[in-house]
CSV table of N, CA and C in Angstrom, one decimal:
chain,number,residue,atom,x,y,z
N,946,MET,N,-15.2,6.3,18.3
N,946,MET,CA,-14.7,7.1,17.5
N,946,MET,C,-14.9,6.6,15.9
N,947,THR,N,-14.8,7.6,15.2
N,947,THR,CA,-14.6,7.5,13.8
N,947,THR,C,-13.4,8.3,13.0
N,948,VAL,N,-13.5,7.8,11.8
N,948,VAL,CA,-12.6,8.5,11.1
N,948,VAL,C,-12.8,10.3,10.7
N,949,THR,N,-12.1,11.1,11.0
N,949,THR,CA,-12.4,12.5,10.7
N,949,THR,C,-12.5,12.8,8.9
N,950,ASP,N,-12.9,13.9,8.9
N,950,ASP,CA,-13.0,14.4,7.4
N,950,ASP,C,-11.7,14.6,6.8
N,951,ARG,N,-10.7,15.0,7.8
N,951,ARG,CA,-9.3,14.9,7.2
N,951,ARG,C,-8.6,13.8,7.0
N,952,SER,N,-9.0,12.9,8.2
N,952,SER,CA,-8.5,11.8,7.7
N,952,SER,C,-9.1,11.1,6.5
N,953,HIS,N,-10.0,11.2,6.0
N,953,HIS,CA,-10.7,10.7,4.8
N,953,HIS,C,-9.9,11.5,3.5
N,954,GLU,N,-9.7,12.8,3.7
N,954,GLU,CA,-9.2,13.5,2.9
N,954,GLU,C,-7.8,13.1,2.4
N,955,LEU,N,-7.1,12.8,3.6
N,955,LEU,CA,-5.7,12.2,3.4
N,955,LEU,C,-5.7,10.9,2.8
N,956,ILE,N,-6.4,10.0,3.4
N,956,ILE,CA,-6.8,8.5,2.6
N,956,ILE,C,-7.0,8.6,1.2
N,957,ASN,N,-8.0,9.4,0.8
N,957,ASN,CA,-8.4,9.4,-0.7
N,957,ASN,C,-7.2,10.0,-1.6
N,958,THR,N,-6.5,11.0,-1.0
N,958,THR,CA,-5.5,11.7,-1.7
N,958,THR,C,-4.4,10.5,-1.7
N,959,ALA,N,-3.9,10.1,-0.8
N,959,ALA,CA,-2.8,9.1,-0.9
N,959,ALA,C,-3.3,7.7,-1.6
N,960,ALA,N,-4.6,7.2,-1.5
N,960,ALA,CA,-5.0,6.1,-2.5
N,960,ALA,C,-4.8,6.5,-3.8
N,961,GLN,N,-5.3,7.6,-4.1
N,961,GLN,CA,-5.5,8.1,-5.8
N,961,GLN,C,-3.7,8.2,-6.2
N,962,ALA,N,-2.9,8.8,-5.4
N,962,ALA,CA,-1.7,8.9,-5.8
N,962,ALA,C,-1.0,7.4,-5.9
N,963,ALA,N,-1.3,6.4,-5.1
N,963,ALA,CA,-1.0,5.2,-5.2
N,963,ALA,C,-1.4,4.3,-6.4
N,964,ALA,N,-2.7,4.6,-6.8
N,964,ALA,CA,-3.1,4.2,-7.8
N,964,ALA,C,-2.5,4.5,-9.1
N,965,ASP,N,-2.2,6.0,-9.1
N,965,ASP,CA,-1.5,6.4,-10.3
N,965,ASP,C,-0.1,6.0,-10.5
N,966,LYS,N,0.4,5.5,-9.6
N,966,LYS,CA,1.5,4.9,-9.6
N,966,LYS,C,1.7,3.2,-9.8
N,967,LEU,N,0.3,2.8,-10.2
N,967,LEU,CA,0.1,1.5,-10.2
N,967,LEU,C,0.3,0.4,-8.9
N,968,ALA,N,0.2,1.0,-8.0
N,968,ALA,CA,0.4,0.3,-6.7
N,968,ALA,C,-0.7,-1.1,-6.9
N,969,HIS,N,-0.7,-2.2,-6.1
N,969,HIS,CA,-1.5,-3.1,-6.1
N,969,HIS,C,-2.3,-3.2,-4.7
N,970,ASP,N,-3.5,-3.9,-4.8
N,970,ASP,CA,-4.4,-4.1,-3.8
N,970,ASP,C,-4.4,-3.0,-2.5
N,971,ILE,N,-4.8,-1.8,-3.1
N,971,ILE,CA,-4.8,-0.6,-2.4
N,971,ILE,C,-6.2,-0.7,-1.3
N,972,VAL,N,-5.9,-0.9,-0.1
N,972,VAL,CA,-7.2,-1.0,0.9
N,972,VAL,C,-7.0,0.1,2.0
N,973,ALA,N,-8.0,0.6,2.7
N,973,ALA,CA,-7.9,1.5,3.8
N,973,ALA,C,-8.8,0.9,4.8
N,974,TYR,N,-8.3,1.2,6.0
N,974,TYR,CA,-9.1,0.6,7.1
N,974,TYR,C,-9.5,1.5,8.3
N,975,ASP,N,-10.6,1.8,9.0
N,975,ASP,CA,-10.7,2.7,10.0
N,975,ASP,C,-10.3,1.9,11.2
N,976,VAL,N,-9.1,2.5,11.9
N,976,VAL,CA,-8.6,1.7,13.0
N,976,VAL,C,-8.8,2.6,14.5
N,977,SER,N,-9.7,3.6,14.2
N,977,SER,CA,-10.0,4.6,15.4
N,977,SER,C,-10.4,4.0,16.6
N,978,ASP,N,-11.3,3.0,16.5
N,978,ASP,CA,-11.9,2.1,17.5
N,978,ASP,C,-10.9,1.5,18.3
N,979,VAL,N,-9.9,1.0,17.6
N,979,VAL,CA,-8.9,-0.1,18.1
N,979,VAL,C,-7.3,0.7,18.4
N,980,LEU,N,-7.1,1.8,17.8
N,980,LEU,CA,-5.8,2.5,18.2
N,980,LEU,C,-6.1,3.9,18.3
N,981,SER,N,-5.7,4.3,19.6
N,981,SER,CA,-5.7,5.6,19.8
N,981,SER,C,-4.7,6.6,19.1
N,982,ILE,N,-3.7,6.1,18.5
N,982,ILE,CA,-2.4,6.8,17.9
N,982,ILE,C,-3.0,7.3,16.4
N,983,THR,N,-4.0,6.7,15.8
N,983,THR,CA,-4.2,7.1,14.5
N,983,THR,C,-5.5,6.9,13.9
N,984,ASP,N,-6.4,7.3,13.0
N,984,ASP,CA,-7.7,7.1,12.6
N,984,ASP,C,-7.7,5.8,11.5
N,985,ALA,N,-6.9,5.7,10.7
N,985,ALA,CA,-6.7,4.8,9.5
N,985,ALA,C,-5.4,4.5,9.3
N,986,PHE,N,-5.4,3.3,8.6
N,986,PHE,CA,-4.2,2.7,7.7
N,986,PHE,C,-4.6,2.4,6.2
N,987,LEU,N,-3.7,2.8,5.4
N,987,LEU,CA,-3.8,2.8,4.1
N,987,LEU,C,-2.6,1.7,3.6
N,988,LEU,N,-3.3,0.6,3.1
N,988,LEU,CA,-2.2,-0.5,2.6
N,988,LEU,C,-2.1,-0.6,1.1
N,989,ALA,N,-0.7,-0.5,0.5
N,989,ALA,CA,-0.7,-0.7,-0.9
N,989,ALA,C,0.5,-1.5,-1.1
N,990,SER,N,0.8,-2.3,-2.5
N,990,SER,CA,1.9,-3.1,-2.5
N,990,SER,C,2.5,-2.7,-4.1
N,991,ALA,N,3.6,-3.3,-4.3
N,991,ALA,CA,4.3,-3.3,-5.4
N,991,ALA,C,5.2,-4.4,-5.6
N,992,PRO,N,5.2,-4.9,-6.9
N,992,PRO,CA,6.1,-6.0,-7.1
N,992,PRO,C,7.7,-6.1,-7.1
N,993,ASN,N,8.2,-4.6,-6.9
N,993,ASN,CA,9.5,-4.5,-6.8
N,993,ASN,C,10.0,-3.2,-6.0
N,994,ASP,N,11.2,-3.2,-5.5
N,994,ASP,CA,11.3,-2.1,-4.8
N,994,ASP,C,11.3,-0.8,-5.3
N,995,ARG,N,11.9,-0.6,-6.6
N,995,ARG,CA,11.6,0.6,-7.4
N,995,ARG,C,10.3,1.2,-7.3
N,996,GLN,N,9.4,0.6,-7.5
N,996,GLN,CA,8.1,0.7,-7.7
N,996,GLN,C,7.7,1.1,-6.4
N,997,VAL,N,8.1,0.5,-5.3
N,997,VAL,CA,7.4,0.9,-3.9
N,997,VAL,C,8.1,2.3,-3.8
N,998,LYS,N,9.2,2.4,-3.7
N,998,LYS,CA,9.8,3.9,-3.9
N,998,LYS,C,8.9,5.0,-4.6
N,999,ALA,N,8.5,4.7,-5.8
N,999,ALA,CA,8.0,5.5,-6.8
N,999,ALA,C,6.6,5.8,-6.1
N,1000,ILE,N,5.6,4.9,-5.6
N,1000,ILE,CA,4.3,5.2,-4.9
N,1000,ILE,C,4.6,5.9,-3.7
N,1001,VAL,N,5.7,5.7,-2.8
N,1001,VAL,CA,5.9,6.3,-1.8
N,1001,VAL,C,6.0,7.8,-1.7
N,1002,ASP,N,7.1,8.1,-3.0
N,1002,ASP,CA,7.4,9.4,-3.4
N,1002,ASP,C,6.1,10.2,-3.9
N,1003,ALA,N,5.2,9.6,-5.0
N,1003,ALA,CA,4.2,10.2,-5.1
N,1003,ALA,C,3.1,10.3,-4.0
N,1004,ILE,N,2.8,9.3,-3.2
N,1004,ILE,CA,2.0,9.7,-2.1
N,1004,ILE,C,2.6,11.0,-1.3
N,1005,GLU,N,3.7,11.0,-0.9
N,1005,GLU,CA,4.2,12.1,-0.1
N,1005,GLU,C,4.0,13.5,-1.1
N,1006,GLU,N,4.1,13.5,-2.4
N,1006,GLU,CA,4.0,14.6,-2.9
N,1006,GLU,C,2.7,15.1,-3.0
N,1007,SER,N,2.0,14.4,-3.3
N,1007,SER,CA,0.6,14.6,-3.3
N,1007,SER,C,-0.3,14.9,-2.2
N,1008,LEU,N,0.0,14.4,-1.0
N,1008,LEU,CA,-0.3,14.6,0.3
N,1008,LEU,C,0.1,16.5,0.7
N,1009,SER,N,1.5,16.4,0.2
N,1009,SER,CA,2.3,17.9,0.5
N,1009,SER,C,1.6,18.8,-0.3
N,1010,LYS,N,1.6,18.6,-1.6
N,1010,LYS,CA,1.1,19.6,-2.5
N,1010,LYS,C,-0.7,20.0,-2.5
N,1011,GLU,N,-1.3,18.8,-2.4
N,1011,GLU,CA,-2.6,18.8,-2.3
N,1011,GLU,C,-3.4,19.4,-1.0
N,1012,LEU,N,-2.7,18.9,0.2
N,1012,LEU,CA,-3.4,18.9,1.3
N,1012,LEU,C,-2.4,19.8,2.3
N,1013,GLY,N,-0.9,20.0,2.0
N,1013,GLY,CA,-0.1,20.7,3.0
N,1013,GLY,C,0.2,19.8,4.1
N,1014,ALA,N,0.1,18.4,3.8
N,1014,ALA,CA,0.6,17.3,4.9
N,1014,ALA,C,1.9,16.8,4.9
N,1015,LYS,N,2.7,16.7,5.8
N,1015,LYS,CA,4.0,16.4,5.7
N,1015,LYS,C,4.2,15.1,6.6
N,1016,PRO,N,4.8,13.9,6.5
N,1016,PRO,CA,4.7,12.7,7.1
N,1016,PRO,C,5.7,13.1,8.4
N,1017,VAL,N,5.1,12.9,9.8
N,1017,VAL,CA,6.0,13.2,10.8
N,1017,VAL,C,7.0,11.9,11.1
N,1018,ARG,N,6.7,11.0,10.4
N,1018,ARG,CA,7.7,9.8,10.6
N,1018,ARG,C,7.8,8.9,9.3
N,1019,ARG,N,9.0,8.6,8.7
N,1019,ARG,CA,9.1,8.1,7.5
N,1019,ARG,C,9.9,6.7,7.9
N,1020,GLU,N,9.6,5.5,7.7
N,1020,GLU,CA,10.4,4.3,8.1
N,1020,GLU,C,10.5,3.5,6.9
N,1021,GLY,N,11.6,2.6,6.8
N,1021,GLY,CA,11.8,1.5,6.1
N,1021,GLY,C,12.3,2.2,4.4
N,1022,ASP,N,12.9,3.2,4.4
N,1022,ASP,CA,13.0,3.7,3.2
N,1022,ASP,C,14.3,3.2,2.3
N,1023,ARG,N,15.2,3.0,3.1
N,1023,ARG,CA,16.4,2.5,2.5
N,1023,ARG,C,16.2,0.9,2.0
N,1024,GLU,N,15.6,0.2,2.7
N,1024,GLU,CA,15.4,-1.4,2.0
N,1024,GLU,C,14.3,-1.3,0.7
N,1025,ALA,N,13.1,-0.3,0.8
N,1025,ALA,CA,12.1,-0.3,0.3
N,1025,ALA,C,11.0,-1.5,0.2
N,1026,ARG,N,11.4,-2.2,1.1
N,1026,ARG,CA,10.7,-3.3,1.3
N,1026,ARG,C,9.3,-3.2,1.7
N,1027,TRP,N,9.3,-2.4,2.8
N,1027,TRP,CA,8.1,-1.8,3.7
N,1027,TRP,C,8.2,-0.5,3.9
N,1028,VAL,N,7.7,0.6,3.4
N,1028,VAL,CA,7.9,1.9,3.8
N,1028,VAL,C,6.7,2.3,4.5
N,1029,LEU,N,6.9,3.0,5.7
N,1029,LEU,CA,5.8,3.4,6.6
N,1029,LEU,C,5.7,4.9,6.4
N,1030,LEU,N,4.6,5.6,6.0
N,1030,LEU,CA,4.4,7.0,6.2
N,1030,LEU,C,3.7,7.5,7.4
N,1031,ASP,N,3.9,8.1,8.5
N,1031,ASP,CA,3.0,8.4,9.2
N,1031,ASP,C,2.5,9.9,9.6
N,1032,TYR,N,1.4,10.0,9.4
N,1032,TYR,CA,0.7,11.5,9.1
N,1032,TYR,C,0.0,11.8,10.2
N,1033,VAL,N,0.0,11.0,11.5
N,1033,VAL,CA,-0.6,11.2,12.6
N,1033,VAL,C,-1.9,10.7,12.3
N,1034,ASP,N,-2.8,11.6,11.6
N,1034,ASP,CA,-4.3,11.2,11.4
N,1034,ASP,C,-4.3,9.8,10.3
N,1035,ILE,N,-3.5,9.3,10.0
N,1035,ILE,CA,-3.6,8.4,9.0
N,1035,ILE,C,-2.0,7.6,9.0
N,1036,VAL,N,-1.7,6.5,8.8
N,1036,VAL,CA,-0.5,5.7,8.7
N,1036,VAL,C,-0.8,5.0,7.3
N,1037,VAL,N,0.4,5.3,6.4
N,1037,VAL,CA,0.6,4.6,5.0
N,1037,VAL,C,1.6,3.4,5.1
N,1038,HIS,N,1.0,2.4,4.6
N,1038,HIS,CA,2.2,1.2,4.6
N,1038,HIS,C,2.0,0.6,3.1
N,1039,VAL,N,3.4,1.0,2.3
N,1039,VAL,CA,3.6,0.5,1.1
N,1039,VAL,C,4.5,-0.5,1.1
N,1040,GLN,N,4.2,-1.8,0.7
N,1040,GLN,CA,5.2,-3.0,0.9
N,1040,GLN,C,5.3,-3.6,-0.7
N,1041,HIS,N,6.5,-4.1,-0.4
N,1041,HIS,CA,6.8,-5.1,-1.5
N,1041,HIS,C,5.7,-6.1,-1.5
N,1042,SER,N,5.3,-6.8,-2.6
N,1042,SER,CA,4.3,-7.9,-2.6
N,1042,SER,C,4.5,-9.0,-1.5
N,1043,GLU,N,5.8,-9.6,-1.7
N,1043,GLU,CA,6.3,-10.5,-0.8
N,1043,GLU,C,6.2,-10.1,0.5
N,1044,GLU,N,6.4,-9.1,1.3
N,1044,GLU,CA,6.1,-8.6,2.4
N,1044,GLU,C,4.7,-8.5,2.8
N,1045,ARG,N,4.0,-8.1,1.7
N,1045,ARG,CA,2.4,-8.0,2.0
N,1045,ARG,C,1.8,-9.2,2.3
N,1046,VAL,N,2.4,-10.4,1.6
N,1046,VAL,CA,1.8,-11.6,1.9
N,1046,VAL,C,2.3,-12.4,3.1
N,1047,PHE,N,3.6,-12.0,3.4
N,1047,PHE,CA,4.1,-12.6,4.6
N,1047,PHE,C,3.4,-12.1,5.8
N,1048,TYR,N,3.5,-10.7,6.0
N,1048,TYR,CA,3.1,-10.1,7.0
N,1048,TYR,C,1.5,-10.0,7.3
N,1049,ALA,N,0.8,-9.9,5.9
N,1049,ALA,CA,-0.7,-10.2,5.9
N,1049,ALA,C,-1.4,-9.1,7.0
N,1050,LEU,N,-1.1,-7.9,6.8
N,1050,LEU,CA,-1.8,-6.8,7.6
N,1050,LEU,C,-3.2,-6.9,7.6
N,1051,GLU,N,-3.7,-7.2,6.3
N,1051,GLU,CA,-5.3,-7.5,6.3
N,1051,GLU,C,-5.6,-8.3,7.4
N,1052,ARG,N,-5.0,-9.6,7.8
N,1052,ARG,CA,-5.6,-10.3,8.9
N,1052,ARG,C,-5.7,-9.6,10.2
N,1053,LEU,N,-4.7,-8.7,10.3
N,1053,LEU,CA,-4.8,-8.2,11.8
N,1053,LEU,C,-5.9,-7.1,11.6
N,1054,TRP,N,-6.3,-6.6,10.5
N,1054,TRP,CA,-7.0,-5.6,10.6
N,1054,TRP,C,-8.5,-5.8,10.1
N,1055,LYS,N,-8.9,-6.9,10.0
N,1055,LYS,CA,-10.0,-7.7,9.2
N,1055,LYS,C,-11.4,-7.1,9.9
N,1056,ASP,N,-11.1,-7.0,11.1
N,1056,ASP,CA,-12.4,-6.6,12.0
N,1056,ASP,C,-12.6,-5.2,11.8
N,1057,CYS,N,-11.7,-4.5,11.4
N,1057,CYS,CA,-12.0,-2.9,11.2
N,1057,CYS,C,-12.8,-2.7,10.2
N,1058,PRO,N,-13.7,-1.6,10.2
N,1058,PRO,CA,-14.2,-1.3,8.8
N,1058,PRO,C,-13.4,-1.2,8.1
N,1059,GLU,N,-13.6,-1.2,6.6
N,1059,GLU,CA,-12.9,-0.7,5.6
N,1059,GLU,C,-13.6,0.4,5.0
N,1060,LEU,N,-12.7,1.1,4.6
N,1060,LEU,CA,-13.0,2.7,4.3
N,1060,LEU,C,-13.2,2.7,2.6
N,1061,ASP,N,-14.2,3.3,2.1
N,1061,ASP,CA,-14.5,3.5,0.8
N,1061,ASP,C,-13.2,4.4,-0.1
N,1062,LEU,N,-13.0,4.1,-0.9
N,1062,LEU,CA,-11.5,4.8,-1.8
N,1062,LEU,C,-12.2,5.0,-3.4
N,1063,PRO,N,-11.3,5.9,-3.9
N,1063,PRO,CA,-11.7,6.3,-5.2
N,1063,PRO,C,-11.8,5.0,-6.1
N,1064,GLU,N,-12.4,5.2,-7.3
N,1064,GLU,CA,-12.5,4.0,-8.0
N,1064,GLU,C,-11.2,3.7,-8.6
N,1065,GLU,N,-10.4,4.3,-8.9
N,1065,GLU,CA,-9.2,3.8,-9.5
N,1065,GLU,C,-8.3,3.1,-8.6
N,1066,ALA,N,-8.3,3.5,-7.2
N,1066,ALA,CA,-7.9,2.7,-5.9
N,1066,ALA,C,-8.5,1.0,-5.9
N,1067,LYS,N,-9.9,1.2,-5.9
N,1067,LYS,CA,-10.9,-0.1,-5.8
N,1067,LYS,C,-10.4,-1.2,-7.1
N,1068,ALA,N,-9.8,-0.4,-8.2
N,1068,ALA,CA,-9.7,-1.2,-9.5
N,1068,ALA,C,-8.4,-2.1,-9.3
N,1069,THR,N,-7.5,-1.6,-8.2
N,1069,THR,CA,-6.3,-2.3,-8.1
N,1069,THR,C,-6.6,-3.7,-7.1
N,1070,ARG,N,-7.7,-3.9,-6.5
N,1070,ARG,CA,-7.8,-5.3,-6.0
N,1070,ARG,C,-7.5,-6.4,-6.6
N,1071,GLY,N,-6.7,-7.3,-6.2
N,1071,GLY,CA,-6.3,-8.6,-7.2
N,1071,GLY,C,-5.2,-8.4,-8.1
N,1072,LYS,N,-4.7,-7.2,-8.2
N,1072,LYS,CA,-3.6,-6.8,-9.2
N,1072,LYS,C,-2.2,-7.9,-8.8
N,1073,ALA,N,-2.2,-7.6,-7.3
N,1073,ALA,CA,-0.7,-8.4,-6.9
N,1073,ALA,C,-0.9,-9.9,-7.4
N,1074,GLU,N,-2.3,-10.6,-7.3
N,1074,GLU,CA,-2.3,-11.9,-7.5
N,1074,GLU,C,-2.3,-12.1,-9.1
N,1075,GLU,N,-2.9,-11.4,-10.0
N,1075,GLU,CA,-2.5,-11.1,-11.2
N,1075,GLU,C,-1.4,-11.3,-12.0
N,1076,HIS,N,-0.5,-10.1,-11.0
N,1076,HIS,CA,1.0,-10.2,-11.3
N,1076,HIS,C,1.6,-11.4,-11.2
N,1077,ALA,N,1.4,-12.0,-10.0
N,1077,ALA,CA,2.2,-13.3,-9.6
N,1077,ALA,C,1.9,-14.3,-10.7
N,1078,LYS,N,0.6,-14.6,-11.0
N,1078,LYS,CA,0.3,-15.6,-11.9
N,1078,LYS,C,1.1,-15.5,-13.4
N,1079,LEU,N,1.3,-14.0,-13.7
N,1079,LEU,CA,1.7,-13.7,-14.9
N,1079,LEU,C,3.3,-13.9,-14.9
N,1080,ARG,N,3.9,-13.8,-14.1
N,1080,ARG,CA,5.4,-13.8,-13.5
N,1080,ARG,C,5.6,-15.7,-13.7
N,1081,ALA,N,4.6,-16.2,-12.9
N,1081,ALA,CA,4.8,-17.7,-12.7
N,1081,ALA,C,4.9,-18.0,-14.2
N,1082,ALA,N,3.7,-17.7,-14.9
N,1082,ALA,CA,3.8,-18.2,-16.3
N,1082,ALA,C,4.8,-18.0,-17.0
N,1083,GLU,N,5.3,-16.9,-17.0
N,1083,GLU,CA,6.8,-16.5,-17.7
N,1083,GLU,C,7.9,-17.1,-17.4
N,1084,GLU,N,8.1,-17.4,-15.9
N,1084,GLU,CA,9.3,-18.3,-15.5
N,1084,GLU,C,9.0,-19.9,-16.1
N,1085,GLU,N,8.1,-20.0,-15.8
N,1085,GLU,CA,7.4,-21.4,-16.8
N,1085,GLU,C,7.8,-21.4,-18.3
N,1086,ALA,N,7.5,-20.5,-18.9
N,1086,ALA,CA,7.8,-20.7,-20.3
N,1086,ALA,C,9.3,-20.3,-20.6
N,1087,GLU,N,10.1,-19.6,-19.7
N,1087,GLU,CA,11.4,-19.7,-19.9
N,1087,GLU,C,12.1,-21.1,-19.5
N,1088,LEU,N,11.4,-21.7,-18.7
N,1088,LEU,CA,12.2,-23.0,-18.2
N,1088,LEU,C,11.9,-24.1,-19.1
N,1089,ASP,N,10.7,-24.0,-20.0
N,1089,ASP,CA,10.4,-24.9,-21.2
N,1089,ASP,C,11.1,-24.7,-22.3
N,1090,GLY,N,11.6,-23.5,-22.4
N,1090,GLY,CA,12.6,-22.9,-23.4
N,1090,GLY,C,13.9,-23.8,-23.2
N,1091,ASP,N,14.4,-23.6,-21.7
N,1091,ASP,CA,15.8,-24.4,-21.4
N,1091,ASP,C,16.0,-25.8,-21.9
N,1092,TRP,N,14.7,-26.2,-21.7
N,1092,TRP,CA,14.7,-27.8,-21.7
N,1092,TRP,C,14.9,-28.4,-23.0
N,1093,ARG,N,14.2,-27.9,-24.1
N,1093,ARG,CA,14.4,-28.2,-25.5
N,1093,ARG,C,15.6,-28.0,-26.3
């Protein structure tokens, strides 16, 4: 099997919406050969719960307005640590950065072909690591200030 044109359209629209809300490390996988329930997974992350919610809302709004698509299922909304949006053709996972590292979905799907995404989405690769380094440097600077 391969990803349908509709699935590509959904993935690209969702990826662009996530990128517009500054999601980190946006990636999509063609899982159609290994799963019969969906064509593709989109993964994105954010450093805090509020941003996770904002990304999820933006994806839902874009898919609804631009493509008339509504999720058949939405899970994890309350905690906003890992929100799953099931559109049947695609499944979107928006995770808090800590959950993304812990669950490492990329390792599960690494043998599946990666889907091409809009340039803005591709540009988010490595952002989580950049953000983590920046936070560590800020925390270290704060600690150094406390010791003086």
